[in-house]
Coordinates of C-alpha atoms in Angstrom, one line a residue:
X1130 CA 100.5 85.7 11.8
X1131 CA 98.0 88.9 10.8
X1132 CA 100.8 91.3 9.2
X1133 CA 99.1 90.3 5.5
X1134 CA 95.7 90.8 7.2
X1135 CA 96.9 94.1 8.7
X1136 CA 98.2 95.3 5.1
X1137 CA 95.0 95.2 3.6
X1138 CA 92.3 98.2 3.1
X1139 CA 91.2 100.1 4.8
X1140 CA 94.3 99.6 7.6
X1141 CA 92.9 101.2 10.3
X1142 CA 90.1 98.4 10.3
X1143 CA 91.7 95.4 9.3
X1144 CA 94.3 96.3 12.5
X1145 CA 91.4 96.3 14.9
X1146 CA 90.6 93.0 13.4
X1147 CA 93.5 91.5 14.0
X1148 CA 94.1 93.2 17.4
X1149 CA 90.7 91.7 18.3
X1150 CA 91.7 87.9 17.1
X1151 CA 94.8 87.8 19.1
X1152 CA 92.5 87.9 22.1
X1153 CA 90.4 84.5 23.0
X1154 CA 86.9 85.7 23.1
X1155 CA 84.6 82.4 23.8
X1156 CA 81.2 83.1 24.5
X1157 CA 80.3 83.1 28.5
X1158 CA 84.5 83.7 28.6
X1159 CA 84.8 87.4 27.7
X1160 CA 86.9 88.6 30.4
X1161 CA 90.0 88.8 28.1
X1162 CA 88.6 90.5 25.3
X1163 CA 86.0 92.5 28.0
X1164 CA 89.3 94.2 29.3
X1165 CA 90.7 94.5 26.1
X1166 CA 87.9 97.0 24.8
X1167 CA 88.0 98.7 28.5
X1168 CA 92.1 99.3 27.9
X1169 CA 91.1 100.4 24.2
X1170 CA 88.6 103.1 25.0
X1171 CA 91.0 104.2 27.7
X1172 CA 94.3 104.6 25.5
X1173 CA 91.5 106.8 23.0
X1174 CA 90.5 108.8 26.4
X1175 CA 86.8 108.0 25.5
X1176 CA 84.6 107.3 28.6
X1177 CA 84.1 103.9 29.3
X1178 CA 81.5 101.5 31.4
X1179 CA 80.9 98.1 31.6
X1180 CA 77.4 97.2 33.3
X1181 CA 76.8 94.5 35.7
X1182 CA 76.3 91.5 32.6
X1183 CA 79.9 92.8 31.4
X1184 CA 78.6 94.6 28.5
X1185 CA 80.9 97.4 27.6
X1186 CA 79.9 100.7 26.4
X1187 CA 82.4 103.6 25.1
X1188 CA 81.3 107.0 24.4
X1189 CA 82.9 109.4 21.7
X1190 CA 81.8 113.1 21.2
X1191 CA 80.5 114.2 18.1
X1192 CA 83.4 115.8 15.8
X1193 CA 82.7 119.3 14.5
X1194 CA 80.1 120.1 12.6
X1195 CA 78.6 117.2 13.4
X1196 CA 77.7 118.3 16.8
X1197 CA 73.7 119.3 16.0
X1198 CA 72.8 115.5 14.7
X1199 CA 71.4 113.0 16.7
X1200 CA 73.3 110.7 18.7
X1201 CA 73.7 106.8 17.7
X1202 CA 74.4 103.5 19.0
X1203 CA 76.8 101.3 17.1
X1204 CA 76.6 97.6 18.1
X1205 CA 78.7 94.5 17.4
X1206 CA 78.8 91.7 20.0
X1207 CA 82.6 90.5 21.4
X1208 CA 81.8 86.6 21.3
X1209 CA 82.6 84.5 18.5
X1210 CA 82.0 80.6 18.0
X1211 CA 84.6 78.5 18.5
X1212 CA 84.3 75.5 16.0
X1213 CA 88.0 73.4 14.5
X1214 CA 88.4 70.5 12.7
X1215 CA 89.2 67.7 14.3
X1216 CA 92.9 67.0 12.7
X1217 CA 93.5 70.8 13.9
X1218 CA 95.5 71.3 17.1
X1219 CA 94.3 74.2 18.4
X1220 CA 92.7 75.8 21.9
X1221 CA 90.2 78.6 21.8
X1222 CA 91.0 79.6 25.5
X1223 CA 94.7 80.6 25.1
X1224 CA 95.1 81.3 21.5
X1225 CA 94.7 83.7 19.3
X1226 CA 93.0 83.1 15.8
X1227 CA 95.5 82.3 13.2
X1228 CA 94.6 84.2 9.8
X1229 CA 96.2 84.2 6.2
X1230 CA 95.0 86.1 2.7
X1231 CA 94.0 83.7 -0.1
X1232 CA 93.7 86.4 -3.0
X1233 CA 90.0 88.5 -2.0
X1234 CA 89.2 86.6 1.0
X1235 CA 91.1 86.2 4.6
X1236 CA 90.4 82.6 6.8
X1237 CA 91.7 80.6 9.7
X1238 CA 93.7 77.7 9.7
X1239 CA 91.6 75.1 10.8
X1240 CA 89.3 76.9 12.7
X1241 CA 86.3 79.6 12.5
X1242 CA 87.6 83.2 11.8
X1243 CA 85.7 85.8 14.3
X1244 CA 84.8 88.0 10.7
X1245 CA 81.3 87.2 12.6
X1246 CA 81.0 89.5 14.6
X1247 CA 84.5 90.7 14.9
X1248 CA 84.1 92.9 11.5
X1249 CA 81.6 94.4 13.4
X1250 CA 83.3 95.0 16.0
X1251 CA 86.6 96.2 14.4
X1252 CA 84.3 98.8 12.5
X1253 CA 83.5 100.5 15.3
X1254 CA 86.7 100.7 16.9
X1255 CA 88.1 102.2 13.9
X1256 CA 85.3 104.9 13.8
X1257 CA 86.2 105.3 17.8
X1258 CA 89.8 105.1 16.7
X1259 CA 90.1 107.7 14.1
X1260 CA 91.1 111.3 14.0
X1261 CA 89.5 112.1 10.7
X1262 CA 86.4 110.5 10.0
X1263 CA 83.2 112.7 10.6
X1264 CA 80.3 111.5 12.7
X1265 CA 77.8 112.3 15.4
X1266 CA 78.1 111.6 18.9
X1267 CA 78.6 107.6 19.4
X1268 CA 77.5 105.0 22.3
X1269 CA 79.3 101.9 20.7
X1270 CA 77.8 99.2 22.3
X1271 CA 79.9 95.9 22.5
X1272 CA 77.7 92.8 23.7
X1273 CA 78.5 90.0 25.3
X1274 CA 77.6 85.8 25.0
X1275 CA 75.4 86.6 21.6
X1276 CA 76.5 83.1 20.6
X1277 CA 75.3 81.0 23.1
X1278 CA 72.1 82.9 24.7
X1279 CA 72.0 86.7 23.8
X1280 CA 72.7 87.1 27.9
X1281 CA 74.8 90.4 27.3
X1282 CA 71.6 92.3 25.1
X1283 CA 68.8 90.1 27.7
X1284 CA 70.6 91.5 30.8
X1285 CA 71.8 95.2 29.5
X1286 CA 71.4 97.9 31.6
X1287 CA 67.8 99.7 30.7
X1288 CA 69.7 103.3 31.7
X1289 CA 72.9 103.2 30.4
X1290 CA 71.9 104.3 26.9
X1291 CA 70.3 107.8 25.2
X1292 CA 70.5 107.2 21.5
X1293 CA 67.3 106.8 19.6
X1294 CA 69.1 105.2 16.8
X1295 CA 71.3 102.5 16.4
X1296 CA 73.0 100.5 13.8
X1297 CA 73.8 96.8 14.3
X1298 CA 77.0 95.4 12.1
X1299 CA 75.9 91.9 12.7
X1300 CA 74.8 90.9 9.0
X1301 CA 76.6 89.1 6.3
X1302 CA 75.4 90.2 2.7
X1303 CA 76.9 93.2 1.7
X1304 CA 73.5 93.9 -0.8
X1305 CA 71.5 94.1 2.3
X1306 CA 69.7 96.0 4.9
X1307 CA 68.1 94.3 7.5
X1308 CA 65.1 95.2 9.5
X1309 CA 63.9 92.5 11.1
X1310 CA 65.4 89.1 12.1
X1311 CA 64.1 85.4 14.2
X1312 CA 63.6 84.7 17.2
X1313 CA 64.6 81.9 18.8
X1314 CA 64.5 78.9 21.7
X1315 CA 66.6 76.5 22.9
X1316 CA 65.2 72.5 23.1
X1317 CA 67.0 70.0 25.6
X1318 CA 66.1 66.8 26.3
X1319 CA 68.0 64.5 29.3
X1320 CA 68.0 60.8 30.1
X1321 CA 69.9 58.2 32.2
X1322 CA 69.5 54.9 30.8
X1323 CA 70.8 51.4 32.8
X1324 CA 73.3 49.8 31.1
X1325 CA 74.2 45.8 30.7
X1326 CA 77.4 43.7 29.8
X1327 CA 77.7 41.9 26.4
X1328 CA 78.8 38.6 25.8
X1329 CA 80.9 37.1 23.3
X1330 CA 78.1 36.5 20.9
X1331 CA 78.7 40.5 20.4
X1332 CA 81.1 42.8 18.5
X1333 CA 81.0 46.3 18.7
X1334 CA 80.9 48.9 15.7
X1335 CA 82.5 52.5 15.6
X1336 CA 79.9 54.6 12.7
X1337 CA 81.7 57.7 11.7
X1338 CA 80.1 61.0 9.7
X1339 CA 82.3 63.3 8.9
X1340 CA 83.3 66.1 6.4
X1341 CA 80.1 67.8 6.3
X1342 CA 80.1 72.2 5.5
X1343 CA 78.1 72.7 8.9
X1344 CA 77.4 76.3 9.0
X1345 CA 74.8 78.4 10.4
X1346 CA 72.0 77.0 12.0
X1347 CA 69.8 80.2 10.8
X1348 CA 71.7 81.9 8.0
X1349 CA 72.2 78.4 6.4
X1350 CA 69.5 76.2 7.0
X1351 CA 67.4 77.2 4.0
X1352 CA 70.6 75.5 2.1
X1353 CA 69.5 71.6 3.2
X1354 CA 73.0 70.8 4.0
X1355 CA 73.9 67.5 6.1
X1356 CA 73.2 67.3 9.9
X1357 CA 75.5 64.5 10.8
X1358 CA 73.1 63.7 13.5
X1359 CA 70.4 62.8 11.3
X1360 CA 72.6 61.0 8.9
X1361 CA 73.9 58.9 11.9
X1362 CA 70.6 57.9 13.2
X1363 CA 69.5 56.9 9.4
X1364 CA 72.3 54.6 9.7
X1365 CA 71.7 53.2 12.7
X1366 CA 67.8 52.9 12.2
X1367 CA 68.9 51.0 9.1
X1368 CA 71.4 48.6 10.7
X1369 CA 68.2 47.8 13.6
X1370 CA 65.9 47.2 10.8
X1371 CA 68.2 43.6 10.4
X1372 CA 68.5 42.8 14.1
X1373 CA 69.1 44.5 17.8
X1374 CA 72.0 47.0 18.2
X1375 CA 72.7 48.1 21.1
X1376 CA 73.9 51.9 21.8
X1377 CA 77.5 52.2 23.6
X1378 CA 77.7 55.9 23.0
X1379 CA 76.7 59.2 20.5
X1380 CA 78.8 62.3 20.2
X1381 CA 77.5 64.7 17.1
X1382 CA 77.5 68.7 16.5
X1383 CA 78.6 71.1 19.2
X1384 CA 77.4 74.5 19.2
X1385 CA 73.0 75.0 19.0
X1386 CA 74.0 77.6 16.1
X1387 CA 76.1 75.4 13.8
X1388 CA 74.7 73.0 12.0
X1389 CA 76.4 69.9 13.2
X1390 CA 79.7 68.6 10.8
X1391 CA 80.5 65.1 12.1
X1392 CA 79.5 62.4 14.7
X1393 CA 80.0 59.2 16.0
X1394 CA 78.2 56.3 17.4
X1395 CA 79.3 53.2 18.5
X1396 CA 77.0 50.6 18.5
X1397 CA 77.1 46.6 19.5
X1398 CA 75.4 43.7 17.8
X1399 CA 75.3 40.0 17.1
X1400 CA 78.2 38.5 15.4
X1401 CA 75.5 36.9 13.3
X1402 CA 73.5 39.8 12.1
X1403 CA 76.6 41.4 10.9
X1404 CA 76.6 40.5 7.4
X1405 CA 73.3 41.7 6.6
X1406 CA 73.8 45.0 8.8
X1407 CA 76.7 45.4 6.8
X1408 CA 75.0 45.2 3.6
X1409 CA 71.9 47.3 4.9
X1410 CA 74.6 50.2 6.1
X1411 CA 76.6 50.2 2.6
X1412 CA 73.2 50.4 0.7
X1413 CA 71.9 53.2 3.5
X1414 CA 75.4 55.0 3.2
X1415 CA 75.3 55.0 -0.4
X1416 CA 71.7 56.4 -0.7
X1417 CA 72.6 59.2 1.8
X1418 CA 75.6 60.1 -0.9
X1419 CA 74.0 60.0 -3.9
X1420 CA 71.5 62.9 -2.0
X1421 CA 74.1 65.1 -0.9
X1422 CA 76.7 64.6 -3.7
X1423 CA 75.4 68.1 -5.0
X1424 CA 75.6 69.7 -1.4
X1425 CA 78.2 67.7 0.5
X1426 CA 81.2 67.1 -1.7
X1427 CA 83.5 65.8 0.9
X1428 CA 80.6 63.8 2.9
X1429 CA 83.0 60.3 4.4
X1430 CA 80.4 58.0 6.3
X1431 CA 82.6 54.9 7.7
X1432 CA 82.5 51.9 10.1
X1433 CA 84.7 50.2 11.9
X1434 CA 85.6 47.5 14.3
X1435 CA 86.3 48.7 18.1
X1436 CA 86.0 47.1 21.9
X1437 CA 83.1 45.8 23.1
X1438 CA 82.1 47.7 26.7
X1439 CA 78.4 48.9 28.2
X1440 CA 75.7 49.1 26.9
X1441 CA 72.1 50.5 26.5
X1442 CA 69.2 47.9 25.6
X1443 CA 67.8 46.6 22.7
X1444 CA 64.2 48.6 23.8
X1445 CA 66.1 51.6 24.9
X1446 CA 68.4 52.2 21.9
X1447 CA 65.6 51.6 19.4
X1448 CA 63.5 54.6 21.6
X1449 CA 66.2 56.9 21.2
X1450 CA 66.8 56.4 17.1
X1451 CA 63.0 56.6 17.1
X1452 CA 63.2 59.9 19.2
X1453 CA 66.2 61.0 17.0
X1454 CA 64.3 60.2 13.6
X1455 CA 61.4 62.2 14.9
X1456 CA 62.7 65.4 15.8
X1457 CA 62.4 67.5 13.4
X1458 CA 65.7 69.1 11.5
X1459 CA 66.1 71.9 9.0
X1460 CA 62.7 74.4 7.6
X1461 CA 59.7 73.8 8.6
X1462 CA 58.0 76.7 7.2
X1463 CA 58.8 79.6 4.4
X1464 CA 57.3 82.6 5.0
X1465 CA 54.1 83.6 3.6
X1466 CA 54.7 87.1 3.5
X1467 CA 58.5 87.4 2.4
X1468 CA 59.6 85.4 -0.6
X1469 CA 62.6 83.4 0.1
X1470 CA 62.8 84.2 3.9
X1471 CA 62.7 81.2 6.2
X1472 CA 59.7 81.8 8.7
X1473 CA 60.3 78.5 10.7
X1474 CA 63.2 75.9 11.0
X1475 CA 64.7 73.3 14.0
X1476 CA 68.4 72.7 14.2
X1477 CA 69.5 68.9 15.7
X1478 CA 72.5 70.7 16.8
X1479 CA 74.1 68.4 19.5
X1480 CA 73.6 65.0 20.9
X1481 CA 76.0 63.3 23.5
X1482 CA 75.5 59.5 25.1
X1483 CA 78.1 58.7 27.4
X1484 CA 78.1 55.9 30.2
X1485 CA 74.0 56.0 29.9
X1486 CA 73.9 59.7 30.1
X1487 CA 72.1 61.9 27.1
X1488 CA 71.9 65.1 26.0
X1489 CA 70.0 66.3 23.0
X1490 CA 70.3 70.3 22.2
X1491 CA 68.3 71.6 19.3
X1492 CA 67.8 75.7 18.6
X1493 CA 64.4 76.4 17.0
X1494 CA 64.0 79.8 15.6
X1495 CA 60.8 81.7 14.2
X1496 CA 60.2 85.2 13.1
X1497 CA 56.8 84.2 14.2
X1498 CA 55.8 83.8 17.7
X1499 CA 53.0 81.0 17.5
X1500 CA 55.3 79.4 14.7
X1501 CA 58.0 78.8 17.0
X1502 CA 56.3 77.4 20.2
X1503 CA 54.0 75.1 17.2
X1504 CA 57.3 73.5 16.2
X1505 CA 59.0 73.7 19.9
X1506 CA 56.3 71.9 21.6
X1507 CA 56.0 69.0 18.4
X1508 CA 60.0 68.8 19.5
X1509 CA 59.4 68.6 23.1
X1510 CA 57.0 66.0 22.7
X1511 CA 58.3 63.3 20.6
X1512 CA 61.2 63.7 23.3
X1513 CA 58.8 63.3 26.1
X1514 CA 57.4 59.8 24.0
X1515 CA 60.7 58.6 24.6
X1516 CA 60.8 59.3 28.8
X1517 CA 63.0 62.1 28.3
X1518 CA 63.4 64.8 30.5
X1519 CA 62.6 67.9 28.0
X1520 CA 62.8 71.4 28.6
X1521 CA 62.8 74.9 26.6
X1522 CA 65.1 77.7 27.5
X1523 CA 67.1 81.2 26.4
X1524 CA 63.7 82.2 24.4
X1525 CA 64.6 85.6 23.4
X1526 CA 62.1 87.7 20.9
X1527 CA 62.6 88.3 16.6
X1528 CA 62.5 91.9 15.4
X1529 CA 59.4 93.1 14.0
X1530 CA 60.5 95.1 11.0
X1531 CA 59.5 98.8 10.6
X1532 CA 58.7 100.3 7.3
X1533 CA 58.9 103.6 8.5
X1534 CA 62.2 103.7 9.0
X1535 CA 64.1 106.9 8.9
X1536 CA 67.5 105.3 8.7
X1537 CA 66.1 102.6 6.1
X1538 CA 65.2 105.7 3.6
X1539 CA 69.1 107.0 4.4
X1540 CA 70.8 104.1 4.4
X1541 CA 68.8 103.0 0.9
X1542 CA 69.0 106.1 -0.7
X1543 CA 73.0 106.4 0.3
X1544 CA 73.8 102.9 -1.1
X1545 CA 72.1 103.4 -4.3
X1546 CA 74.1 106.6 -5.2
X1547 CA 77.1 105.0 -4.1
X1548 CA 76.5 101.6 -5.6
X1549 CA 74.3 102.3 -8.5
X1550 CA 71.2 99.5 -7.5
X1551 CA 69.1 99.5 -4.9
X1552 CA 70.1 97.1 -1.8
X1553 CA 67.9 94.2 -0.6
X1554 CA 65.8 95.1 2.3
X1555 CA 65.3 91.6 4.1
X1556 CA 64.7 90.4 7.5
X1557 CA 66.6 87.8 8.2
X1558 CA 66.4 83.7 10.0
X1559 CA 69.2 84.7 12.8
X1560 CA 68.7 85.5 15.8
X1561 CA 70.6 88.9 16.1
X1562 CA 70.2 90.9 18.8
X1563 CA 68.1 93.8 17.6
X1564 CA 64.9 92.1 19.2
X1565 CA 66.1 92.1 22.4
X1566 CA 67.8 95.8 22.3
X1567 CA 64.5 96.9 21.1
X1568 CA 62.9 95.5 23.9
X1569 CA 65.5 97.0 26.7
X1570 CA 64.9 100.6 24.8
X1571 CA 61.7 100.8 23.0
X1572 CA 61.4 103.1 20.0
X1573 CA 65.0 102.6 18.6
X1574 CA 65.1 103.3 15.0
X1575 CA 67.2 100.1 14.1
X1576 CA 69.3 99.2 10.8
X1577 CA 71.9 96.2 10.2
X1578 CA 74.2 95.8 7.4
X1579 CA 77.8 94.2 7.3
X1580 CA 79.9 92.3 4.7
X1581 CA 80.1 89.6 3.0
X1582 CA 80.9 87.0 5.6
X1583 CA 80.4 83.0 3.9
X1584 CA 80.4 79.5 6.5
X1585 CA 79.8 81.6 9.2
X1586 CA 79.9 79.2 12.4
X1587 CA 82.4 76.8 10.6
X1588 CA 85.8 76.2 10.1
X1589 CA 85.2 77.2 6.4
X1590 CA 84.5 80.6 7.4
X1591 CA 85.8 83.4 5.4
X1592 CA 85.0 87.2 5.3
X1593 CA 85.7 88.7 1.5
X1594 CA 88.2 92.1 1.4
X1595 CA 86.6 93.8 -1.0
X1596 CA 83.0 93.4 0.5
X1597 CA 84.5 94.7 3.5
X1598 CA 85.5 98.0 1.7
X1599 CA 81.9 98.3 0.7
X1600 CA 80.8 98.1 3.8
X1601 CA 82.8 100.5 5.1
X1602 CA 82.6 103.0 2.7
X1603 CA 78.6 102.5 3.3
X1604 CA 78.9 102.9 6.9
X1605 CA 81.4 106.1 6.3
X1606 CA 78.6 107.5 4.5
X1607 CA 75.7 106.7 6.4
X1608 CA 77.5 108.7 9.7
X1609 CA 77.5 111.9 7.6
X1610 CA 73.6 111.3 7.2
X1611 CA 72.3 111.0 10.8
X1612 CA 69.7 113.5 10.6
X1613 CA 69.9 116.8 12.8
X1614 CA 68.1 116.3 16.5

């Protein structure tokens, strides 16, 4: 399945890509791809540890000449997110990703690809890998659980590393250098509601949103694309505006850091409302169309009939479309101080309601401190209006970007004489996992630059060829520069 992707340039990199995606590599579920990296570093005979979180570490000497620079940390994290659509048959825990070429760009079928942060990763092994490519003395850092709670960079050892620099591959713009990035926290909210019996006076409803780009919840969010949550509870809010429905279950999103791509309710209400709900929920479908046609060309929003069986009450089902409609989804604030750059935003990233149980999950990310415990409390409250059980957790910092770089002058200078403009130096609304490095070692001198990497989190991902040759002729570059120690 990856003999196209392994006959693209440069080889050696694209092989340690798709060595890496025949491995399952969930997040919290490394072990597999952990004792890959272990056997890796071993065939090289490079020293290799993995501290107690199961972050692994692999050292290579300087090659000659290089001998007098500093040393440096490279860092990619193993994890990827797992995200399919739902006509694809497919399990995350025993496959490996299936990849094709489509003229300048590689994908999955049916599924996300791993280009984030598995380019990352694959860059380094090739540097690790390689007989011929000149560099200082390496630490290449391979995190674990990034996706879902930064654990591997919280938890890493505080003595396994020496480096005072290090470079992160975790971006995806291939016109930018990063020095700074958001912080984030995540938002749940739990409730057991009673449930009754409905009569025959009742038929039940199955609302489906689907088709949606999803995406990532940081990266992406300045984009205003659909959360199939909201959109749901618009529709149901609509349908309650023209008599009582009644809330039999909720399933929308998955992952805190995709936005979410589909969901489904299924709702039950009086055979004799129906005809106006049915008009209110065409009119309210409609509207939500004509906003996204720009955004969300292959938006489907349907209903349907299905089974009556429990439900929640009339009171109880309003509260929780109330709750829903108040959270807050998407940006909140822009940035006062970087044009363009998303300062503040909330993502409405999962919601479940099965047999009276609920779940809401939400990710709110800030690269300002205050910011994000302003828009994390607001959250936590409207869930509290509505008797939930809310609760914050995973907080992890933002990186606070440093002007004074010596690796920012490098790295800009190189990529201007190799490129013939001057890169973008941003910080960025994702939570990568400089803040938390920079916290278990203080004083790193910290840069992060990747490729072009587009739906990120999404079954749409794709990571572009030729941007990936950029990159790496970048980061070939930049390893000769590592100043003298």
């Amino acid at each position: 399945m990856s003999k196209e992707v392994r006959e693209q340039q440069p080889q050696l990199l694209w092989k340690h890509f798709a060595d890496l995606n025949a491995v399952p590599r969930p997040s919290k579920k490394e072990e597999r791809v952990r004792a890959f990296m272990v056997a890796f570093g071993k065939s090289h005979d490079l020293e290799v540890i993995e501290d107690a979180i199961g972050n692994v570490i692999i050292r290579k000497p300087a090659t000659s000449g290089m001998e007098d620079r500093e040393s440096i940390i490279m860092q990619s994290h193993l994890d990827m997110v797992h995200q399919k659509n739902n006509d694809t048959d497919f399990d995350f825990l025993t496959q490996g990703i299936d990849m094709f070429v489509q003229g300048d760009i590689i994908k999955a079928r049916g599924t996300t690809l791993g280009a984030d942060n598995g380019i990352g990763v694959a860059a380094i092994m090739a540097v690790l890998s390689s007989t011929d490519i000149a560099h200082p003395a390496i630490e290449a850092l391979f995190t674990v659980d990034e996706e879902t709670g930064m654990t591997g960079a919280k938890e890493l050892d505080k003595t396994i590393l020496t480096s005072k620099i290090l470079l992160n591959l975790d971006t995806e713009e291939d016109d930018e250098i990063d020095i700074g990035c958001a912080g984030g926290v995540d938002v749940t909210a739990t409730k057991t509601y009673p449930l009754e019996a409905v009569d025959g006076n009742y038929i039940s409803k199955k609302i489906t949103v689907k088709g949606l780009n999803g995406g990532h919840s940081g990266m992406d969010i300045i984009k205003g694309l659909g959360n199939a949550n909201k959109m749901i509870t618009r529709l149901v809010d609509a349908m309650q505006k023209r008599g009582a429905v009644h809330f039999q279950s909720l399933n929308g999103g998955s992952l805190r850091n995709a936005i979410p791509r589909e969901a489904v309710a299924v709702v039950s209400l009086r055979k004799s409302d129906w005809e106006q709900m049915r008009n209110t929920f065409n009119r309210c479908k409609d509207a939500i169309q004509d906003e996204y046609a720009a955004l969300e060309e292959h938006l489907s929003i349907a209903i349907e009939a299905i089974e009556n069986a429990e439900v929640l009450t009339e009171s109880d089902s309003r509260e929780l479309v109330y709750c829903l409609l108040g959270i807050h989804n998407g940006v909140y604030r822009m940035s006062p101080e970087i044009d363009g750059l998303v300062e503040t935003s909330n993502n409405l990233a999962r919601v479940t309601l099965e047999n009276g149980e609920l779940q809401i999950a939400c990710l709110t990310r800030s690269s300002v401190k205050s910011s994000k415990t302003d828009l994390s409390s607001s959250i936590v409250a409207v869930m509290k209006l509505a008797q939930m059980d809310a609760k914050l957790s995973g907080d992890y910092p933002g990186w606070q970007p440093n002007a004074n770089s010596t690796m920012l002058d490098i790295i800009k200078a190189k990529y201007t004489e190799l490129f013939d403009h001057e890169p973008r130096v941003v910080a960025c609304h994702a939570g990568l996992e400089c803040g938390l490095l920079g916290e278990r070692y203080p004083g790193l001198d910290m840069i992060s630059f990747g490729p072009n990497i587009r739906r990120a989190h999404s079954p749409d991902e794709y990571v572009e060829i030729t941007s990936v040759q950029k990159f790496w002729k970048l980061l070939l570059e930049v390893l000769k520069e590592i100043p003298k120690a």
